[in-house]
XYZ file of C-alpha atoms in Angstrom:
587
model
C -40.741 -30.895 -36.046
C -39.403 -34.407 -35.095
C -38.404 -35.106 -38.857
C -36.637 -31.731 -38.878
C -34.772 -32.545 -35.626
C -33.743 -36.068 -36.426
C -32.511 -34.433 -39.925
C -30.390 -32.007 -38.165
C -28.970 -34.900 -36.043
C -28.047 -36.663 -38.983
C -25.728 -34.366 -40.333
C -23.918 -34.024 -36.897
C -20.533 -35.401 -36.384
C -20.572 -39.335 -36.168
C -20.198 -40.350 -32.065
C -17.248 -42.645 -31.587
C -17.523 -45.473 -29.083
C -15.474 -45.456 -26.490
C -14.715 -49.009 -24.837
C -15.493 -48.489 -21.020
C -11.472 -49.468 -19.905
C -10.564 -46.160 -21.637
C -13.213 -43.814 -20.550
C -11.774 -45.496 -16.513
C -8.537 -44.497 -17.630
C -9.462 -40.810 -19.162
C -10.858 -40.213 -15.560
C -8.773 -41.545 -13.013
C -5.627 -39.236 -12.127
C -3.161 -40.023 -9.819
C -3.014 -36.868 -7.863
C -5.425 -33.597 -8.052
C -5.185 -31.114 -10.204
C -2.113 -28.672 -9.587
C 1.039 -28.354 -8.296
C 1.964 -31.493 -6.593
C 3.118 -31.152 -2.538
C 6.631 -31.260 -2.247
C 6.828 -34.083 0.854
C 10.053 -31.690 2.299
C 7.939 -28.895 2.232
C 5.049 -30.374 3.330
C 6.992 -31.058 6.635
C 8.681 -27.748 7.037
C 5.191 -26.000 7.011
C 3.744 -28.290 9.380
C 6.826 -27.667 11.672
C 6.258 -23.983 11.156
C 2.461 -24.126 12.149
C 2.954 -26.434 14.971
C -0.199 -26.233 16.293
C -1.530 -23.207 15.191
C -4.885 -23.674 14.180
C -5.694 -23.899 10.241
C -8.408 -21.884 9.986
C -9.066 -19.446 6.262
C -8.654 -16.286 8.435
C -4.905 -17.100 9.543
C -3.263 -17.502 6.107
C -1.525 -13.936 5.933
C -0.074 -14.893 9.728
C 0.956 -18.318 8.158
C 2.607 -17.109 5.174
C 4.944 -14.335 7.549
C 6.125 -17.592 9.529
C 6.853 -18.907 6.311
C 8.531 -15.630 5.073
C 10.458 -15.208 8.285
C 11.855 -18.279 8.328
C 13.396 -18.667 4.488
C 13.018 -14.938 3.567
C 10.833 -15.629 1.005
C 7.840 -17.228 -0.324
C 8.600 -20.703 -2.432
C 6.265 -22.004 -4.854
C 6.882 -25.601 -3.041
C 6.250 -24.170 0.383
C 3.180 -21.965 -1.346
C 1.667 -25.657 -2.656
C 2.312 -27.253 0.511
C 0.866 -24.392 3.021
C -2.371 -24.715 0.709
C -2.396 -28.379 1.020
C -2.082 -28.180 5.163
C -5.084 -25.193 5.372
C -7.257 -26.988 2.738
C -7.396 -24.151 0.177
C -6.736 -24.239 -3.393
C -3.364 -23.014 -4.604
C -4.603 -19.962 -6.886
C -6.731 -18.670 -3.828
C -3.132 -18.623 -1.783
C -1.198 -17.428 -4.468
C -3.142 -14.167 -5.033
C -3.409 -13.367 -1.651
C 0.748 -13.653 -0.673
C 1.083 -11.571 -4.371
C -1.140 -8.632 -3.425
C 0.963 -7.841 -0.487
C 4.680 -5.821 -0.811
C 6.287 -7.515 2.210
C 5.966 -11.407 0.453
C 8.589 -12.245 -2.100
C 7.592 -14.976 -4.216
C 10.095 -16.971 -5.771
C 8.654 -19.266 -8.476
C 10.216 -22.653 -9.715
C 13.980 -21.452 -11.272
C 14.025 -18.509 -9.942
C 17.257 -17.312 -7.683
C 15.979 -16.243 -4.099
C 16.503 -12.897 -3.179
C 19.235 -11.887 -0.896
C 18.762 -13.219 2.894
C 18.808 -9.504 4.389
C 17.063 -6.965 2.809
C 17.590 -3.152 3.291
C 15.022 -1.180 2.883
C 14.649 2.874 1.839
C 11.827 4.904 2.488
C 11.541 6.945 -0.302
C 8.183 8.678 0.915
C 8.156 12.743 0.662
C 10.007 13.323 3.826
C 12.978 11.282 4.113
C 13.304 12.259 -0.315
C 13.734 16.019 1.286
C 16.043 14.511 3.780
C 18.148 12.926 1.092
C 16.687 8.993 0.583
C 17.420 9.570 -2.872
C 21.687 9.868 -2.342
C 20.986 6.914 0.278
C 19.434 4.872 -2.894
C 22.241 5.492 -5.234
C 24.938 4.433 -2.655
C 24.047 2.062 -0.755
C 24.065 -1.221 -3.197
C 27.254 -0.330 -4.007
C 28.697 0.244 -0.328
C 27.338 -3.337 0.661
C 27.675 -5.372 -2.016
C 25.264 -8.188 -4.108
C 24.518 -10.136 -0.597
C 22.428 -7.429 0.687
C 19.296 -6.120 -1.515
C 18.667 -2.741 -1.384
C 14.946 -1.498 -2.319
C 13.110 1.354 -1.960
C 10.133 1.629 -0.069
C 7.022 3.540 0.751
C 6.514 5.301 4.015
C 7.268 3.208 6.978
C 5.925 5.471 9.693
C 8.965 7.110 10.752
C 8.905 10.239 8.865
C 10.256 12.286 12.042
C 13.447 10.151 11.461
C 13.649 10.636 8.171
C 16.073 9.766 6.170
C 14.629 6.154 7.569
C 16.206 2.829 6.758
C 15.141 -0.714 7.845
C 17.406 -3.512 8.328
C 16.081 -6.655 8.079
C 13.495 -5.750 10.523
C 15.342 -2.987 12.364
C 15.038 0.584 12.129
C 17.379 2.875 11.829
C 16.887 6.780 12.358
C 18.078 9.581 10.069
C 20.328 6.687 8.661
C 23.444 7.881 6.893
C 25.263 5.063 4.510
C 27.805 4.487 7.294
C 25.584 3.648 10.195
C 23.471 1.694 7.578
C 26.507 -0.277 6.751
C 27.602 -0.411 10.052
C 24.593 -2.436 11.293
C 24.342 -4.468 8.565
C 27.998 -5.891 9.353
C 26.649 -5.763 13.261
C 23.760 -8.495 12.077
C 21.290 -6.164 14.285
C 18.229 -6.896 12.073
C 15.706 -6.888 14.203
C 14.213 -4.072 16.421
C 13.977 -5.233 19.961
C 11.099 -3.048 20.758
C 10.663 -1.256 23.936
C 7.667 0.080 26.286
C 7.899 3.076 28.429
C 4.760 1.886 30.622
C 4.777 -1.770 31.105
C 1.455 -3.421 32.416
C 2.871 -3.898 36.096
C 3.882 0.029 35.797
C 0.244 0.677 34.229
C -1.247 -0.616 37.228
C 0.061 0.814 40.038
C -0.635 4.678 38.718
C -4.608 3.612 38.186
C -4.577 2.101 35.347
C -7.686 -0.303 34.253
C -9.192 1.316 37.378
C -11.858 3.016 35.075
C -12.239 0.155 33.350
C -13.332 -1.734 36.685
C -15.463 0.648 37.842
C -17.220 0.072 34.580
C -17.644 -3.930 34.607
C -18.499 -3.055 37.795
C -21.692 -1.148 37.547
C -20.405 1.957 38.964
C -20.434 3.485 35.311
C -23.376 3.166 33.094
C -23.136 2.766 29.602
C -25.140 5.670 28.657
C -23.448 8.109 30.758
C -20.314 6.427 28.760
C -21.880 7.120 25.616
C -22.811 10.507 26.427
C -19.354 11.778 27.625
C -17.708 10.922 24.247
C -20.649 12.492 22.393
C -20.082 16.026 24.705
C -16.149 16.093 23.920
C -16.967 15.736 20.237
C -14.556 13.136 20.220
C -14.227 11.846 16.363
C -12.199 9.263 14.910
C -8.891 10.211 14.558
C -7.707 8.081 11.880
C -9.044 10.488 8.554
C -12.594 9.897 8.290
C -13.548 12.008 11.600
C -16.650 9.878 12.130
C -18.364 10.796 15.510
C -16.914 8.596 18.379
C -19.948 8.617 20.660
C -22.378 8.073 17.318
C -20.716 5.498 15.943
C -20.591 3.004 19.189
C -25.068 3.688 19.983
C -24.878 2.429 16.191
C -22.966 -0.487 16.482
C -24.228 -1.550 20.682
C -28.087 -1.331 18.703
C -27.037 -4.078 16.567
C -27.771 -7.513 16.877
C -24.911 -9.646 18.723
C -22.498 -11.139 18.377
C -20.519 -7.917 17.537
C -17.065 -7.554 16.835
C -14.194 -4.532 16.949
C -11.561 -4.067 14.659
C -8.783 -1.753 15.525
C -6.784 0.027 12.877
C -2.838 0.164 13.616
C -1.926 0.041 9.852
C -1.197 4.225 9.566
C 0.254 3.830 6.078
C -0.179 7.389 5.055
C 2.983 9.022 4.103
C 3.822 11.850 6.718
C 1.548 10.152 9.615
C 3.289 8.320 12.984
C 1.668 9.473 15.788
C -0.026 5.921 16.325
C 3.534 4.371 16.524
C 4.772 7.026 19.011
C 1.984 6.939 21.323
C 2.374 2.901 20.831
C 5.926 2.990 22.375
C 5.067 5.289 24.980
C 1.551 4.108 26.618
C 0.408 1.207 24.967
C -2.286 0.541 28.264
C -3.821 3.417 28.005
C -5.087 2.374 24.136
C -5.867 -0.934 26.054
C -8.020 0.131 28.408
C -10.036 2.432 26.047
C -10.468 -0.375 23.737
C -11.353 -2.220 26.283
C -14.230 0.276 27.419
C -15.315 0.587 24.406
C -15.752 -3.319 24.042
C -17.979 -3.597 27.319
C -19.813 -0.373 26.329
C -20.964 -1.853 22.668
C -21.063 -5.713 23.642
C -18.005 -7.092 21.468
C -16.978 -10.533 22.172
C -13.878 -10.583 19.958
C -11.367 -7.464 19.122
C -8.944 -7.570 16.150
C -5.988 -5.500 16.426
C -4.500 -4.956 12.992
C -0.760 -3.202 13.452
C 0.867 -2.428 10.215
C 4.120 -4.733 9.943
C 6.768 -1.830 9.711
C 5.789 -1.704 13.138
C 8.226 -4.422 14.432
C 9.049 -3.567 17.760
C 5.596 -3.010 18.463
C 4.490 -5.868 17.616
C 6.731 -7.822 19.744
C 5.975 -5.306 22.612
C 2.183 -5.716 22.208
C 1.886 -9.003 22.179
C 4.120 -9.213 25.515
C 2.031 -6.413 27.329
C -1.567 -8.096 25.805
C 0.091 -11.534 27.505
C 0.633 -9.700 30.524
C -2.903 -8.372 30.799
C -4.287 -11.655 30.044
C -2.207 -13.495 32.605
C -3.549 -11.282 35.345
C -6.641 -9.459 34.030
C -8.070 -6.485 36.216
C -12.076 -7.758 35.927
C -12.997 -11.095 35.682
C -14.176 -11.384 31.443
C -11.651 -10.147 29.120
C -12.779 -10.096 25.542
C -10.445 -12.255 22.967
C -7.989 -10.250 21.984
C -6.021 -11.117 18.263
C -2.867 -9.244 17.209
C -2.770 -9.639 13.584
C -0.529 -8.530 11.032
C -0.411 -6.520 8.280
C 2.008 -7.223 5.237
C 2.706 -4.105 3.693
C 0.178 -2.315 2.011
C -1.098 1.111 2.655
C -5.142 0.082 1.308
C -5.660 -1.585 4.255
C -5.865 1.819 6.504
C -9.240 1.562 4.519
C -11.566 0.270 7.027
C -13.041 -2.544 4.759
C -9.724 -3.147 3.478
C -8.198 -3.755 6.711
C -11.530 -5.995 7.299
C -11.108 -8.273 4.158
C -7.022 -8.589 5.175
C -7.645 -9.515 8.876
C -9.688 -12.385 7.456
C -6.579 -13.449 5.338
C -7.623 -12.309 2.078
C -6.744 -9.479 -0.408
C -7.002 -5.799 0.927
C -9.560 -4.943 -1.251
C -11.757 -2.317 -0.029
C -15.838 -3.649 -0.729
C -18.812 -1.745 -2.100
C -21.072 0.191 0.446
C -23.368 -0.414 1.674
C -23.758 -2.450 3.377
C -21.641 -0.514 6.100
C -19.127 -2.454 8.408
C -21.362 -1.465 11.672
C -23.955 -3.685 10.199
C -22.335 -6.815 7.917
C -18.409 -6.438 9.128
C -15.889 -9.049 10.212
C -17.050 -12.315 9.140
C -20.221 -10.760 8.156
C -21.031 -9.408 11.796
C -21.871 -6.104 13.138
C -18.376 -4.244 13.579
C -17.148 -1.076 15.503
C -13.915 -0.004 13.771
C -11.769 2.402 15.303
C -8.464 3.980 14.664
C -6.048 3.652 17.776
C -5.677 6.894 18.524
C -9.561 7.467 19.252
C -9.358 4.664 22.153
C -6.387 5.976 23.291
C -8.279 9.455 24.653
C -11.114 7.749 25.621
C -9.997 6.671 29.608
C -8.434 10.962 29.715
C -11.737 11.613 28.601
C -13.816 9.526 30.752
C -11.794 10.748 34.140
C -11.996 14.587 32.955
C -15.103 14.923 31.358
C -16.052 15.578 28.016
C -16.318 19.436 29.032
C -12.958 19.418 29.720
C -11.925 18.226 26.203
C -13.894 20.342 24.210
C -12.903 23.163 26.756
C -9.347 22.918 24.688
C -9.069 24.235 20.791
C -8.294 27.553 19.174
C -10.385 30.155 16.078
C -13.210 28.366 17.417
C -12.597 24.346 17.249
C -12.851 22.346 19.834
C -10.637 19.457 20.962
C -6.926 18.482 21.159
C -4.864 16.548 18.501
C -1.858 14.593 17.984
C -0.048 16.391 14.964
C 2.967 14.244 13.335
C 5.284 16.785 12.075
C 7.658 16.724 9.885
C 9.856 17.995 7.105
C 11.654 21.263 7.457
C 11.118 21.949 10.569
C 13.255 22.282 13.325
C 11.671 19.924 15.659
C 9.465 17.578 13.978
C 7.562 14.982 15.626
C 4.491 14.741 17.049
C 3.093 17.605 18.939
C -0.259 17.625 21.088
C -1.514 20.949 20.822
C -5.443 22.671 20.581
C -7.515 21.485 17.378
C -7.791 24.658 14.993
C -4.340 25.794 15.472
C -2.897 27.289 12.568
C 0.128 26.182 10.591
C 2.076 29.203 11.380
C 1.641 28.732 15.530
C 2.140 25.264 15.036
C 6.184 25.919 13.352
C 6.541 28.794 15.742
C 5.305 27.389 19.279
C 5.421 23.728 18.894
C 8.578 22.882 16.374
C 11.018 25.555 17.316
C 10.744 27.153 13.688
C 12.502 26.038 10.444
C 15.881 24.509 9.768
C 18.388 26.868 9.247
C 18.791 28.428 6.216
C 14.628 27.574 4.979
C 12.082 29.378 4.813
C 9.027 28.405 4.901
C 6.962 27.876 1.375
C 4.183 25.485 1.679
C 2.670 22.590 3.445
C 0.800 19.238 3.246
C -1.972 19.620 6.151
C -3.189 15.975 5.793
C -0.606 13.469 4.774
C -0.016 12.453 1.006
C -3.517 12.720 0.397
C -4.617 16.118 1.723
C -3.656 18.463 -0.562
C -0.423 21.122 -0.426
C -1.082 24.922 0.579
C 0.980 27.391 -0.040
C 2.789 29.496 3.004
C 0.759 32.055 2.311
C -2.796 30.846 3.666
C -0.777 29.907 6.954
C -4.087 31.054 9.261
C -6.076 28.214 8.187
C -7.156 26.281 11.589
C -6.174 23.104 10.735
C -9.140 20.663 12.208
C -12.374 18.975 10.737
C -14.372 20.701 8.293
C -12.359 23.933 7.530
C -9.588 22.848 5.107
C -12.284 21.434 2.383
C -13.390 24.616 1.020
C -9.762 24.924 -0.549
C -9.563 21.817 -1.949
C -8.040 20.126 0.923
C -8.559 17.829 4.508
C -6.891 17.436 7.707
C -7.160 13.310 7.625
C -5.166 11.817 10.744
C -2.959 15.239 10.966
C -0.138 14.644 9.133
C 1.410 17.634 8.419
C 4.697 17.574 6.223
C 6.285 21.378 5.899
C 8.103 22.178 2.699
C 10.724 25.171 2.350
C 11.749 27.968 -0.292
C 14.527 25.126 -1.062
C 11.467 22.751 -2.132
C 9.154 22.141 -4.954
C 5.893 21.542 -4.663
C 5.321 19.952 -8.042
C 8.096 17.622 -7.044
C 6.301 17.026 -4.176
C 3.143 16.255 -6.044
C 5.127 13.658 -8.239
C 6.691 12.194 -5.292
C 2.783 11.265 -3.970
C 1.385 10.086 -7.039
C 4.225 7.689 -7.874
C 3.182 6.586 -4.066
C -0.269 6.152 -5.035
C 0.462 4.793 -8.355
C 2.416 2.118 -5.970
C -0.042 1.202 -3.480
C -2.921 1.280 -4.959
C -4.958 -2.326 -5.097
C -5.723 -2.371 -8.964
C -9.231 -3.431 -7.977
C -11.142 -0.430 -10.213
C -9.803 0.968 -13.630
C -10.228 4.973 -12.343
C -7.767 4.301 -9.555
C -5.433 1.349 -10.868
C -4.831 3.487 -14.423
C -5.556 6.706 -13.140
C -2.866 6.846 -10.806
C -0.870 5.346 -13.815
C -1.513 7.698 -16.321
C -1.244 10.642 -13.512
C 2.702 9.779 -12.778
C 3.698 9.700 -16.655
C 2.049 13.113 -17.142
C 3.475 15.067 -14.079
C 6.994 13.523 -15.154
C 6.958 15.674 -18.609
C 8.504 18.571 -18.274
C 5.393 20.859 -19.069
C 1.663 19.250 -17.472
C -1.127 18.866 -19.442
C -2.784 20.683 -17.233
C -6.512 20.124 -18.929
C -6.008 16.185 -19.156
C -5.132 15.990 -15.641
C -8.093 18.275 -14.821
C -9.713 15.868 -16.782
C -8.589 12.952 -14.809
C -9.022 13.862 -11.267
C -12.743 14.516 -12.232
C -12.984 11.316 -13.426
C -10.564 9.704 -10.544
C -13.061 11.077 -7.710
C -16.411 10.629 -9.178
C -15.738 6.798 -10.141
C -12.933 5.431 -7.698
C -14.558 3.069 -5.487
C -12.549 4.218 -2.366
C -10.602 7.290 -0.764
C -7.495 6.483 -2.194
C -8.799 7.241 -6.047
C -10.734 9.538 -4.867
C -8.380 12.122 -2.864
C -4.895 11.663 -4.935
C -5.628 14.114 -7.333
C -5.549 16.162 -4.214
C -1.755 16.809 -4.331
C -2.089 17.606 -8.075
C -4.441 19.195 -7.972
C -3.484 22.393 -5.243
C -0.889 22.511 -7.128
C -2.229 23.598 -10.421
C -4.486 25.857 -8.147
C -2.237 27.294 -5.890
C 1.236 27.115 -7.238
C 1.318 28.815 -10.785
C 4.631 30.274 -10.585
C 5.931 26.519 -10.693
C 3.776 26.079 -13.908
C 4.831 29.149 -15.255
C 8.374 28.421 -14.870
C 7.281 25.156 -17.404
C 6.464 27.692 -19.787
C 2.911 27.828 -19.025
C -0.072 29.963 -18.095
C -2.516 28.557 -16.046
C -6.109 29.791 -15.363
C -6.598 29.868 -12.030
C -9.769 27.377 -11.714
C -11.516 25.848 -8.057
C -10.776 22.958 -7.238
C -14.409 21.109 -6.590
């Protein structure tokens, strides 16, 4: 063995000294490895962060100061923001990249125009013309202003909706869009309704007293929320009361996340009940923060959501200032940056501490290894915002409401061809039909009504014809579709529900986070077969089977929903393709 092995080394290439000056030399570099910190940029990012702290979890709100400020994301400014947290550049990079709202510009590349106007081009404002908005508008204001289309941005009761800069503006027509760009109003001023001081003096945080206080227990709490049925209003429908005994039996310290970030195309109630009552989603969140034992809340608001954001953080300084009981959890505001994947609990999770939205593996389950690897109660806003209503009345008293045998109430957002849209409280179970009729004064003239989308992008399209349907928890599945947060987008005789199905795939196509093949290509290879003239209507059986077995989170998993219905419900559309379709169900 040894004669073999000193044989082998023998016929090894010869080693070449090396004289111990040039081996010092090889190793010695005169800065690390990278792109070296501009000293100019170094200095504008330290002026930006003042003395905001530098910890990993703030490097999404860092880059916005940055993008604020220049309107865009330089490579030097990247480098030097990496230096100043103590992160390597690649780590930065890919986070500002995953998100829409960031525009990189990399070494020799122009910048992009200072204002940018941007087009939703989601399924309501395209019936409402976005697409003749998109067409005309870079020409009406010229090559200083960049025009882009954009996914939903939460105003589809507005629709057509435009944003300036960072101001809205409702059922925008090209004039009034160029009319505020030559104004300069680009940014939304945001407004409350009830301020804290207002808040206050009708009762407000009153409930919340008489908690801290001992005169509520927190089982009797508990057990309210579990007799009104309450469940999460964001999509998932979790159990209200269930989920916070899970998360309180946990060990501490426990955190709560709250999910602003209502990215689903046809969905705004959040935002409207936002403007109008923002203390009353306080003080439930609140509540539900003594009831579980959190010590820190996280309030993730998506970033379309200007106004509010500015109006939050102003009423959340208020309460602080001049708090009702005498321990007030830490409350953080954090934004999002433009992508719909973080409505995905874990997704939202992973981006509130500053990294890529991309949704993790389960389990384990955010209620037990969530924020920062603690215990977690998640919760969309609109589930805190019943809870003080709830508390006061009883849960008897919710569950009392609700029609065709559902119990509850729920905040519909309406919109599309109806005569009234936006967003309408009404009795869980109602049906599509008494929701046009009593609730959004009909149709728009001259349309008839031909289907609908019960459930935002991702719920699936009906046609007119199964209009008794309650629309709540648990009954739309059986045909292929869900009621999600209750978006409900109404299409007429003058629509097209495979256009409609293209119009949400090229939106999933768009947002989804590339992280697994079924979603990231599926959605891909989805939106280049529903643009052929004639669907291969086997393949993209084919597809969705494969899309919901193996995506790893809802969005793979529900938009071949869309697609779907369509193949199942719609066959006249197919058959005016030149097709026959077997009618199959949808599993």
């Amino acid at each position: 063995m040894g004669a073999r092995r000193g044989a082998a080394l023998s016929l090894s290439r010869p080693v070449i000294p090396i004289a111990p000056e040039a081996s010092t030399r090889q190793r010695k570099r005169a800065a690390p490895k990278g792109r070296r910190v501009d000293p100019d940029a170094l200095a504008q990012v330290q002026a930006l962060l003042g003395a905001a702290s530098r910890q990993r979890d703030l490097l999404i709100e860092h880059l916005h100061k940055i993008q604020d400020r220049f309107g865009h994301l330089s490579s030097a400014h990247l480098a030097a923001l990496a230096q100043e947290m103590r992160l390597p550049q690649a780590e930065v990079y890919e986070v500002a990249s995953f998100y829409h709202h960031f525009d990189i510009v990399k070494e020799g590349e122009d910048a992009p125009a200072r204002l940018t106007v941007r087009v939703c081009d989601s399924l309501s404002c395209e019936l409402a013309g976005a697409g003749d908005l998109l067409a005309r508008l870079p020409l009406l204001l010229g090559p200083d202003v960049r025009v882009v289309a954009a996914p939903c941005i939460g105003r589809c009761e507005q629709a057509p909706a435009v944003v300036v800069g960072q101001n809205p503006i409702p059922r925008a027509s090209c004039e009034g869009v160029v009319a505020a760009v030559q104004s300069g109003a680009t940014r939304d001023p945001g407004e409350v309704f009830i301020d804290y001081a207002s808040y206050r003096s009708e009762g407000g945080y009153a409930l919340l007293k008489a908690c801290v206080a001992g005169e509520r227990d927190v089982e009797s709490v508990i057990g309210t929320l579990e007799e009104s049925g309450l469940r999460g209003l964001g999509g998932a429908g979790f159990p209200a009361g269930r989920k916070w005994r899970i998360v309180r039996a946990e060990p501490a310290p426990r955190l709560m996340a709250v999910n602003i970030d209502e990215g689903e195309p046809g969905t705004f109630k959040d935002r409207v009940l936002l403007e109008t009552d923002p203390h009353r989603f306080l003080e439930g969140m609140l509540i539900a923060a003594w009831a579980v034992g959190i010590d820190r809340v996280y309030v993730y608001l998506r970033d379309e959501y200007h106004g509010c954001r500015d109006m939050l953080a102003a009423e959340i300084a208020a309460l602080q200032a001049d708090p009702p009981v005498p321990v007030l959890p830490e409350i953080s505001l954090r934004r999002g940056a433009g992508a719909y994947i973080c409505g995905e609990e874990s997704a939202m999770i992973e981006s509130i501490e500053g990294k890529r939205g991309l949704p993790r593996l389960r389990p384990p389950y955010v209620a037990q290894v969530g924020l920062f690897g603690r215990p977690t109660l998640e919760h969309n806003f609109e589930t805190l915002y019943w809870v003080r209503q709830l508390l006061e009345q009883g849960g008897a008293w919710f569950a009392s409401h609700g029609r065709h045998g559902r119990k509850g109430l729920r905040s519909f957002s309406v919109s599309g061809r109806v005569a009234q849209p936006g967003v309408k409280l009404a009795p869980a179970g109602i049906t599509i039909q008494e929701l046009i009729d009593e609730y959004c004064g009909g149709m728009q003239p001259g349309h008839r009504f031909y289907a609908y989308l019960p459930g935002g992008a991702s719920g699936g399209i009906l046609p007119a014809t199964m209009n008794e349907i309650p629309l709540d928890f648990d009954t739309l599945q059986a045909h292929g579709c869900f009621i999600g947060s209750a978006a409900v987008i109404v299409l007429s005789h003058q629509d097209s529900a495979a256009d409609a199905a293209r119009n949400l795939m090229r939106f999933f196509e768009y947002e989804s986070c590339g992280q697994c093949t079924p979603c990231r290509s599926g959605t891909a290879k989805a939106s280049v077969l529903l643009a052929e003239p004639t669907w291969d209507v086997e393949l993209l059986r084919d597809l969705s089977t494969v899309m919901r077995d193996a995506s790893i989170c809802g969005l793979g998993q529900a938009a071949p929903n869309p697609v779907d219905c369509v193949i199942r419900y719609f066959p006249q559309e197919l058959a005016a393709q030149g097709q026959a379709v077997a009618v199959q169900e949808t599993p």
